[in-house]
PDB file of C-alpha atoms (C1' of nucleotides) in Angstrom:
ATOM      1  CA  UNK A   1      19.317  -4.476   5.142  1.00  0.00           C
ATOM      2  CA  UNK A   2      16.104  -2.908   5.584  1.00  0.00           C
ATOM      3  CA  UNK A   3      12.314  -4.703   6.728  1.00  0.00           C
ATOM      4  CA  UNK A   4       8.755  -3.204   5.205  1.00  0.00           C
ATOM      5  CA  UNK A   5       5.448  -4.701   5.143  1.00  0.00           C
ATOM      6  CA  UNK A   6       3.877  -4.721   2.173  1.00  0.00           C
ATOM      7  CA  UNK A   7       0.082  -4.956   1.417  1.00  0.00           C
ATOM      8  CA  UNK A   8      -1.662  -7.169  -1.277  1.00  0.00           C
ATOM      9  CA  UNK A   9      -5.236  -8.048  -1.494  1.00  0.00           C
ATOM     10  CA  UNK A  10      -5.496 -11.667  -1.343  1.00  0.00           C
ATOM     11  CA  UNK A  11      -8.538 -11.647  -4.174  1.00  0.00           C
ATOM     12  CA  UNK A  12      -6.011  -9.961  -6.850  1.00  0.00           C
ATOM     13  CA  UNK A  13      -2.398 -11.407  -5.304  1.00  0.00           C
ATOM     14  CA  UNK A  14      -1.993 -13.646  -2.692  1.00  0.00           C
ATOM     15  CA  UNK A  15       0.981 -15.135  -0.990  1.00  0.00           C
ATOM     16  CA  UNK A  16       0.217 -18.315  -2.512  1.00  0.00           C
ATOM     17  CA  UNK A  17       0.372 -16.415  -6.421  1.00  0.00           C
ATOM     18  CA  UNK A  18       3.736 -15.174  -5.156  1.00  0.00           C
ATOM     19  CA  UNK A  19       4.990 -18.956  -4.398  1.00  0.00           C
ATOM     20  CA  UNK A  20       3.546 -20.250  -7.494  1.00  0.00           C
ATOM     21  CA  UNK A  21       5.059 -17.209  -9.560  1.00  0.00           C
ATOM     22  CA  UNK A  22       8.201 -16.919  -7.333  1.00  0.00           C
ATOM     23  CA  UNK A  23       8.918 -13.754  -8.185  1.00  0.00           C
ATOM     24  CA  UNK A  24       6.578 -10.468  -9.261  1.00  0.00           C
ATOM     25  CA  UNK A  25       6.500  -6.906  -9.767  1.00  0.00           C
ATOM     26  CA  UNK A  26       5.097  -4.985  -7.364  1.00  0.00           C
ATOM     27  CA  UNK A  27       3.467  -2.755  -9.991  1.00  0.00           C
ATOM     28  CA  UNK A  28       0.259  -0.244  -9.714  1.00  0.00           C
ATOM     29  CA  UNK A  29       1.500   1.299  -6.858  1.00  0.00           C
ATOM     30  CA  UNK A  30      -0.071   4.923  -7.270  1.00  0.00           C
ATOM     31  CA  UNK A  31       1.014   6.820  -3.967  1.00  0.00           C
ATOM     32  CA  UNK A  32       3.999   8.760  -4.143  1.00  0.00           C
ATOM     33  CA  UNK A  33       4.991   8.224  -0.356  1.00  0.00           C
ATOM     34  CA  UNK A  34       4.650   4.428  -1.266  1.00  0.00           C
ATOM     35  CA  UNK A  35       6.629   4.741  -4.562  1.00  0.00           C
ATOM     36  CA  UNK A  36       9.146   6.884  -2.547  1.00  0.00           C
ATOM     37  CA  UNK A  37       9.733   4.011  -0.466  1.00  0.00           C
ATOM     38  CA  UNK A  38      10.339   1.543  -3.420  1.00  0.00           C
ATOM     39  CA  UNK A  39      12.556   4.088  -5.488  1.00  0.00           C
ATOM     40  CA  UNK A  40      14.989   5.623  -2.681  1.00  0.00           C
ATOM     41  CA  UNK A  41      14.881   2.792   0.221  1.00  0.00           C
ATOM     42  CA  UNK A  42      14.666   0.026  -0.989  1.00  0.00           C
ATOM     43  CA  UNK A  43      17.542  -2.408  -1.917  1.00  0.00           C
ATOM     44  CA  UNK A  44      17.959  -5.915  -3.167  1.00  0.00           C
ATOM     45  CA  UNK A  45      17.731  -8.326   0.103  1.00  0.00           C
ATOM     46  CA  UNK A  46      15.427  -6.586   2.141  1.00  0.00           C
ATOM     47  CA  UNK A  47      13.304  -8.424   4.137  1.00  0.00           C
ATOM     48  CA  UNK A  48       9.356  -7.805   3.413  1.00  0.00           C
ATOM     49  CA  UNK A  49       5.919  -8.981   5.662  1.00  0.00           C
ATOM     50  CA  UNK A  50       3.532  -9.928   2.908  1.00  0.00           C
ATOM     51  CA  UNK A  51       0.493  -8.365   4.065  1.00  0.00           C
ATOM     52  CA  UNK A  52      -3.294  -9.632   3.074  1.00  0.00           C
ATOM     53  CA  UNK A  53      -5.802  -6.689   2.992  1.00  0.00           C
ATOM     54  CA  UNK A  54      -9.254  -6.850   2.701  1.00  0.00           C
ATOM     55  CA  UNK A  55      -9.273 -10.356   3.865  1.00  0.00           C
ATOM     56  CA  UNK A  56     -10.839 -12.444   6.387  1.00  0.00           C
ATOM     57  CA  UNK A  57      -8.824 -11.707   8.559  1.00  0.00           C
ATOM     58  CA  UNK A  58      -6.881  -9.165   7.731  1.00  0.00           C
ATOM     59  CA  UNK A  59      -3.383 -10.557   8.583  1.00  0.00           C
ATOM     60  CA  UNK A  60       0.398 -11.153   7.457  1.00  0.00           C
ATOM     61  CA  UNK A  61       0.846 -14.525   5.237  1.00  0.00           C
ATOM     62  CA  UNK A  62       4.488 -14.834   5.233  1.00  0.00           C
ATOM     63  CA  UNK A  63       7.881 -13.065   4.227  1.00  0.00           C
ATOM     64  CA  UNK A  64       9.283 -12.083   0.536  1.00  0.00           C
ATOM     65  CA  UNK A  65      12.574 -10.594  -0.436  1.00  0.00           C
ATOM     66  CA  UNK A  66      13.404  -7.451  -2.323  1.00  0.00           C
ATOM     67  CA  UNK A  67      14.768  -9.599  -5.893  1.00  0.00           C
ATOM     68  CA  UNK A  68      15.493  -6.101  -8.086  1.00  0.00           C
ATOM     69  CA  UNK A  69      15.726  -2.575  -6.893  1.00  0.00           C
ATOM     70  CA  UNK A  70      12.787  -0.144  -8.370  1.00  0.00           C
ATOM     71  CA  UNK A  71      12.448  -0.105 -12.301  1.00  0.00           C
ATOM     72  CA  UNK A  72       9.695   2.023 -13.941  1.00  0.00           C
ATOM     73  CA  UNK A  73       6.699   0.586 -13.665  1.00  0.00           C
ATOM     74  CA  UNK A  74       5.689  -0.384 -17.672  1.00  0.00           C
ATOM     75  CA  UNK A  75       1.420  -0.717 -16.445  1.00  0.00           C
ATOM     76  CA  UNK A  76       1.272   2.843 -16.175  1.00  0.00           C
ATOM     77  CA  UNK A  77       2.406   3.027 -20.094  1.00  0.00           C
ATOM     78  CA  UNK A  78      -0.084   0.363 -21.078  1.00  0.00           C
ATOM     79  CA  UNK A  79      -3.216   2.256 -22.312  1.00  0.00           C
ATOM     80  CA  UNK A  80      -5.055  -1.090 -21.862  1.00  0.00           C
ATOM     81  CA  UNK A  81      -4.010  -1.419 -18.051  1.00  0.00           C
ATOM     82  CA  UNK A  82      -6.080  -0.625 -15.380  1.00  0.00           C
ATOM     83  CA  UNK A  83      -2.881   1.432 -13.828  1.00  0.00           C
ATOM     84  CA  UNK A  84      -2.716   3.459 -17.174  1.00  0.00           C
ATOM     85  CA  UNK A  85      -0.908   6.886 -16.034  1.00  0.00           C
ATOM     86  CA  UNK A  86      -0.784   9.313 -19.089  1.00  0.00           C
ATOM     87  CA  UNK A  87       1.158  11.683 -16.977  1.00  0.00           C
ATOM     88  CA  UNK A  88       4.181   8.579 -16.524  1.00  0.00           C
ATOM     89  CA  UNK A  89       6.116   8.849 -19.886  1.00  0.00           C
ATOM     90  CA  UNK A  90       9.223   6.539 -20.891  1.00  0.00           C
ATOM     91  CA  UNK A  91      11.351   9.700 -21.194  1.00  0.00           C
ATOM     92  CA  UNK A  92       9.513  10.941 -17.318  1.00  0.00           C
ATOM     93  CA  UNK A  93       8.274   7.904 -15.911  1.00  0.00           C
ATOM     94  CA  UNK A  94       6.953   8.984 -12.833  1.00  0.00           C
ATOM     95  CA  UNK A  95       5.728   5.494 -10.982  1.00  0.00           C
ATOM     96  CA  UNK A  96       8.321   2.681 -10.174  1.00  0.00           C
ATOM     97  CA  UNK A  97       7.998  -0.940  -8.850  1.00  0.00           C
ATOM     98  CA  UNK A  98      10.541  -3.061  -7.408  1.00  0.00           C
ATOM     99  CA  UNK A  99      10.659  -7.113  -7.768  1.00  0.00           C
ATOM    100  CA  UNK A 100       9.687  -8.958  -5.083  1.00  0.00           C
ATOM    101  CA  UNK A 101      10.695 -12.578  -4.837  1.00  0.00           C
ATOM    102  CA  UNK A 102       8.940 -15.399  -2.578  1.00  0.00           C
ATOM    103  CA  UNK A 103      10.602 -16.561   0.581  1.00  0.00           C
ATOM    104  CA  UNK A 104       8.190 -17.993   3.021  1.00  0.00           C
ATOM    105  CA  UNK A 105       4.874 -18.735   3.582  1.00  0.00           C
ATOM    106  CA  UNK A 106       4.212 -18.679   7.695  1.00  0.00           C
ATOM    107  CA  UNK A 107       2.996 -21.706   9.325  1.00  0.00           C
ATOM    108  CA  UNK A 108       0.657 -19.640  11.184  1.00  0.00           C
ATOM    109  CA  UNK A 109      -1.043 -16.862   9.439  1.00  0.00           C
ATOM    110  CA  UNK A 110      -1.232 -13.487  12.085  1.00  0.00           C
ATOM    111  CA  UNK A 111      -3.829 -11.912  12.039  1.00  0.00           C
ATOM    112  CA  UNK A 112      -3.921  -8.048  12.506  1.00  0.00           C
ATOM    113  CA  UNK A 113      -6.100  -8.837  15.900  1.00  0.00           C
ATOM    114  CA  UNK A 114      -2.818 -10.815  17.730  1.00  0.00           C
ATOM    115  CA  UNK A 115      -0.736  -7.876  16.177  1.00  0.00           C
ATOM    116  CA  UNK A 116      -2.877  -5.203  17.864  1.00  0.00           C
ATOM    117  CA  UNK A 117      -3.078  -7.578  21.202  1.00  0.00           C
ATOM    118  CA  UNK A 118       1.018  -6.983  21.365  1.00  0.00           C
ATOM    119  CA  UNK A 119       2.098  -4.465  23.597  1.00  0.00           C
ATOM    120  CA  UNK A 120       5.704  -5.115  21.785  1.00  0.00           C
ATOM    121  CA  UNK A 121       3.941  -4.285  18.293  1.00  0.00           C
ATOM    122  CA  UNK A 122       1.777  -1.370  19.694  1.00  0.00           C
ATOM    123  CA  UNK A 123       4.753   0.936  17.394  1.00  0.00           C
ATOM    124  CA  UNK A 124       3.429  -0.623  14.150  1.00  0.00           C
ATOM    125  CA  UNK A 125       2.142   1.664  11.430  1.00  0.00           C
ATOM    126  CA  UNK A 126      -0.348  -0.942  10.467  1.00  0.00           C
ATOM    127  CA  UNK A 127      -1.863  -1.113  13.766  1.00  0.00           C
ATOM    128  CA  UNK A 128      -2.225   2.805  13.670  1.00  0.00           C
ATOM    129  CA  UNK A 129      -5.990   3.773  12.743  1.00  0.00           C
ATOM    130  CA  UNK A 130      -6.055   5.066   9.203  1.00  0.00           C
ATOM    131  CA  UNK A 131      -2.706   4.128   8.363  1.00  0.00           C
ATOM    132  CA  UNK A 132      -3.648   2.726   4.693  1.00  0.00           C
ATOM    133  CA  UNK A 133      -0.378   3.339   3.322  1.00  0.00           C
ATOM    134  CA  UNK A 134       0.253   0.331   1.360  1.00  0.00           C
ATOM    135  CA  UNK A 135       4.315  -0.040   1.899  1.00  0.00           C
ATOM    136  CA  UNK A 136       5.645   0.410   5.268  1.00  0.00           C
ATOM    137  CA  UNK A 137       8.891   0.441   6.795  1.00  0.00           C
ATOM    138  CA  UNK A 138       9.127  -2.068  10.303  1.00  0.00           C
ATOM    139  CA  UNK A 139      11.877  -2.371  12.580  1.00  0.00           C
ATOM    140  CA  UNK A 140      14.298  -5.506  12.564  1.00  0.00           C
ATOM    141  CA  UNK A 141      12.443  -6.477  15.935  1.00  0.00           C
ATOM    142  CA  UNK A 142       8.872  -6.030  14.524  1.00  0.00           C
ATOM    143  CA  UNK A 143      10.093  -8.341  11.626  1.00  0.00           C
ATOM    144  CA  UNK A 144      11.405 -10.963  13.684  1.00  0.00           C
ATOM    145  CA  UNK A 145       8.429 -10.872  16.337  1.00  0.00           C
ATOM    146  CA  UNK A 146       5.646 -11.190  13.912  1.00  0.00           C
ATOM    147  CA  UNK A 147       8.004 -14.252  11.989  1.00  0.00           C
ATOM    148  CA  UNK A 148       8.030 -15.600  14.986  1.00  0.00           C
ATOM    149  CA  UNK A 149       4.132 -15.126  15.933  1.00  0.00           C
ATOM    150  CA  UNK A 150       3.781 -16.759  12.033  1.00  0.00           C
ATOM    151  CA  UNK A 151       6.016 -20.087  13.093  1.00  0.00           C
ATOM    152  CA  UNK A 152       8.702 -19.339  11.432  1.00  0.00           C
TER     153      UNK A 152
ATOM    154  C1'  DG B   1     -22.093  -2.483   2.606  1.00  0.00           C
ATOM    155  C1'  DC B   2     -20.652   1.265   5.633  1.00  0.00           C
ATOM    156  C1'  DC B   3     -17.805   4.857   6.511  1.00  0.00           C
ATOM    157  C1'  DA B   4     -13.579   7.137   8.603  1.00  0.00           C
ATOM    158  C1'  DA B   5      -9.380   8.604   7.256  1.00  0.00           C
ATOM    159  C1'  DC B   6      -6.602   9.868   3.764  1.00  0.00           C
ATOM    160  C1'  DG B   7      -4.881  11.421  -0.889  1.00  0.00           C
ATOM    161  C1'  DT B   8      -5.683  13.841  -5.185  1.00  0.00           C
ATOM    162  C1'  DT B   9      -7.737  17.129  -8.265  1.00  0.00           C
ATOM    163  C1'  DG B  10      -8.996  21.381  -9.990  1.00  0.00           C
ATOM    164  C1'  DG B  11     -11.378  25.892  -9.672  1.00  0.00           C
ATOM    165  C1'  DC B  12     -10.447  30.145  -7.871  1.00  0.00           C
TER     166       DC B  12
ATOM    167  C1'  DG C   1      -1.584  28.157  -2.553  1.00  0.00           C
ATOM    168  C1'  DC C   2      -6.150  27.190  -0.503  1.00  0.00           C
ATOM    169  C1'  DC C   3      -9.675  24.085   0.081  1.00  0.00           C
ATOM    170  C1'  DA C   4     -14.058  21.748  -1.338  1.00  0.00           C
ATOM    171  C1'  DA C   5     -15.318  17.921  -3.769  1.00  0.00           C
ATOM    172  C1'  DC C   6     -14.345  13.632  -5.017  1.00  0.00           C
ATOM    173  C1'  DG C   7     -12.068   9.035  -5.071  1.00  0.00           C
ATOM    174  C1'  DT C   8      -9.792   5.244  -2.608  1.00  0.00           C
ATOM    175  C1'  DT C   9      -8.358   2.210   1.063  1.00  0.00           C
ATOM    176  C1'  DG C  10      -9.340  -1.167   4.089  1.00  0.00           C
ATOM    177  C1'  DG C  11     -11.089  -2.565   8.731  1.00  0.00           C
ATOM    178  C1'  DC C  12     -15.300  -3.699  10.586  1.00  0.00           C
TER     179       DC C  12
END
DNA sequence: GCCAACGTTGGC
DNA sequence: GCCAACGTTGGC
C-alpha cells in the first residue's frame, strides 16, 4: 500500500463534495508526471491526503482512498469539457484518472504553515518551494504524522 | 492581484 | 534538439 497527497481546489472540489459524492474521478489531470503517478503507482487501497489549494489556508482536509485503479479519463474526449484534449483519442487515450473514494474528514484541518513548522515533515514535497505538482507520493510516516496533526 | 517557478509549445 | 515565449499553478 502506497500514501500520496493529492491537491484539489476547494472552490471547484472540496473535501466536503467528496463526502457528499463519496466517491469521484480524479479527472483533468493534464501533467504527465502527475498522470504517471495515477497510471503506473497507483493501486486500489492506497491511502491519499486530500489537499486544499488556493485556499485560506492552504492546508490538508482529511484522507481518501484509491476506490479504482487509473481508467482513461472520458473529459479529455468531451469537446464540450473544459479538459477537452484532441490529442487523447479512445483508440490512444493519452490522460488517465483513477477513483478516489471518501474516507475521512480531519477534525483539525492542517494547515501548510504547522506542516512547514515540522522539522519531522521538513522531507515533504509540498513544503518544497515551487513544488506545484498536483499528485505526490508521501511516506507511511508523513501520512500518519499529518493524520495525526488533523485528529485523527 | 502579484509573481516565482515550472511545464508546454512551436519555430528554427 | 534547443530555447524563447507563453500559459499555469498556487502561495503570499
Amino acid at each position: 500500500m502506497k500514501f500520496w497527497l493529492m491537491k484539489s481546489e476547494p472552490d471547484v472540489f472540496s473535501i466536503e463534495d467528496l463526502k457528499e459524492k463519496k466517491t469521484t474521478m480524479w479527472d483533468g489531470v493534464r501533467n504527465y508526471q502527475a498522470r504517471n503517478f495515477m497510471m503506473k503507482d497507483m493501486e486500489k487501497g492506497d491511502q491519499v491526503l486530500f489537499y486544499h489549494s488556493n485556499s485560506k489556508p492552504p492546508g490538508v482536509a482529511g484522507v481518501a482512498t484509491i476506490s479504482k485503479k487509473a481508467l482513461p479519463d472520458v473529459t479529455a474526449f468531451d469537446e464540450k469539457s473544459e479538459y477537452f484534449d484532441p490529442k487523447s483519442t479512445t483508440l490512444k487515450p493519452r490522460w488517465f484518472c483513477v477513483e478516489v473514494k471518501y474516507k475521512k474528514k480531519f477534525k483539525n484541518y492542517v494547515p501548510l504553515n504547522d506542516i512547514k513548522d515540522k522539522s519531522s515533515l521538513s522531507e515533504m514535497k509540498v513544503v518544497q518551494k515551487g513544488m506545484r505538482l498536483s499528485i505526490q507520493p508521501v511516506t507511511k510516516k508523513e501520512f500518519d504524522i499529518i493524520c495525526k496533526m488533523g485528529g485523527l
